[in-house]
Amino acid sequence: MAAKMLQELIGKDVTIYAEGGLGGYVAKVLSVEDNFIKIEDKKTIRYLNADMITCIQLKKTEL
């Protein structure tokens, strides 16, 4: 996924679907560095490889 597109999501609540995952991560995007996206959900902070992301959903009210 293009880093420029990911930069637009910083600070927003999104649902992220990654390859091999059965469900999505509902989290806030904290930062984007090189090919990784840092997200925070209720209990953890995760670093996801942007190449593994298949879909990101953002509610229209967040736009």
GROMACS .gro file of C-alpha atoms in nm:
model
   63
    1MET     CA    1   0.000   0.000   0.000
    2ALA     CA    2   0.131   0.347  -0.085
    3ALA     CA    3   0.294   0.532   0.205
    4LYS     CA    4   0.132   0.860   0.098
    5MET     CA    5  -0.213   0.708   0.133
    6LEU     CA    6  -0.125   0.563   0.474
    7GLN     CA    7   0.002   0.904   0.595
    8GLU     CA    8  -0.352   1.040   0.548
    9LEU     CA    9  -0.480   0.793   0.809
   10ILE     CA   10  -0.258   0.903   1.099
   11GLY     CA   11  -0.472   0.982   1.402
   12LYS     CA   12  -0.783   0.813   1.260
   13ASP     CA   13  -0.969   0.504   1.375
   14VAL     CA   14  -0.966   0.236   1.105
   15THR     CA   15  -1.025  -0.133   1.046
   16ILE     CA   16  -0.725  -0.302   0.884
   17TYR     CA   17  -0.734  -0.641   0.714
   18ALA     CA   18  -0.406  -0.823   0.653
   19GLU     CA   19  -0.315  -1.136   0.455
   20GLY     CA   20  -0.375  -1.456   0.650
   21GLY     CA   21  -0.591  -1.286   0.912
   22LEU     CA   22  -0.943  -1.407   0.983
   23GLY     CA   23  -1.062  -1.072   1.115
   24GLY     CA   24  -0.963  -0.711   1.104
   25TYR     CA   25  -0.773  -0.493   1.349
   26VAL     CA   26  -0.986  -0.207   1.479
   27ALA     CA   27  -0.730   0.051   1.584
   28LYS     CA   28  -0.597   0.406   1.565
   29VAL     CA   29  -0.310   0.472   1.326
   30LEU     CA   30  -0.021   0.625   1.522
   31SER     CA   31   0.251   0.655   1.257
   32VAL     CA   32   0.382   0.533   0.923
   33GLU     CA   33   0.755   0.468   0.879
   34ASP     CA   34   0.903   0.324   0.561
   35ASN     CA   35   0.703   0.008   0.501
   36PHE     CA   36   0.545  -0.029   0.847
   37ILE     CA   37   0.232   0.112   1.005
   38LYS     CA   38   0.207   0.153   1.383
   39ILE     CA   39  -0.142   0.103   1.525
   40GLU     CA   40  -0.293   0.104   1.875
   41ASP     CA   41  -0.601  -0.089   1.984
   42LYS     CA   42  -0.753  -0.120   2.333
   43LYS     CA   43  -0.473  -0.336   2.475
   44THR     CA   44  -0.170  -0.333   2.244
   45ILE     CA   45   0.048  -0.142   2.003
   46ARG     CA   46   0.122  -0.331   1.680
   47TYR     CA   47   0.355  -0.279   1.387
   48LEU     CA   48   0.216  -0.410   1.059
   49ASN     CA   49   0.405  -0.458   0.735
   50ALA     CA   50   0.224  -0.245   0.478
   51ASP     CA   51   0.284  -0.508   0.207
   52MET     CA   52   0.065  -0.751   0.403
   53ILE     CA   53  -0.234  -0.515   0.425
   54THR     CA   54  -0.515  -0.611   0.190
   55CYS     CA   55  -0.779  -0.355   0.292
   56ILE     CA   56  -0.824  -0.054   0.520
   57GLN     CA   57  -1.172   0.072   0.608
   58LEU     CA   58  -1.239   0.425   0.730
   59LYS     CA   59  -1.588   0.542   0.818
   60LYS     CA   60  -1.710   0.835   0.608
   61THR     CA   61  -1.763   1.039   0.922
   62GLU     CA   62  -1.383   1.023   0.978
   63LEU     CA   63  -1.308   1.179   0.639
   0.00000   0.00000   0.00000
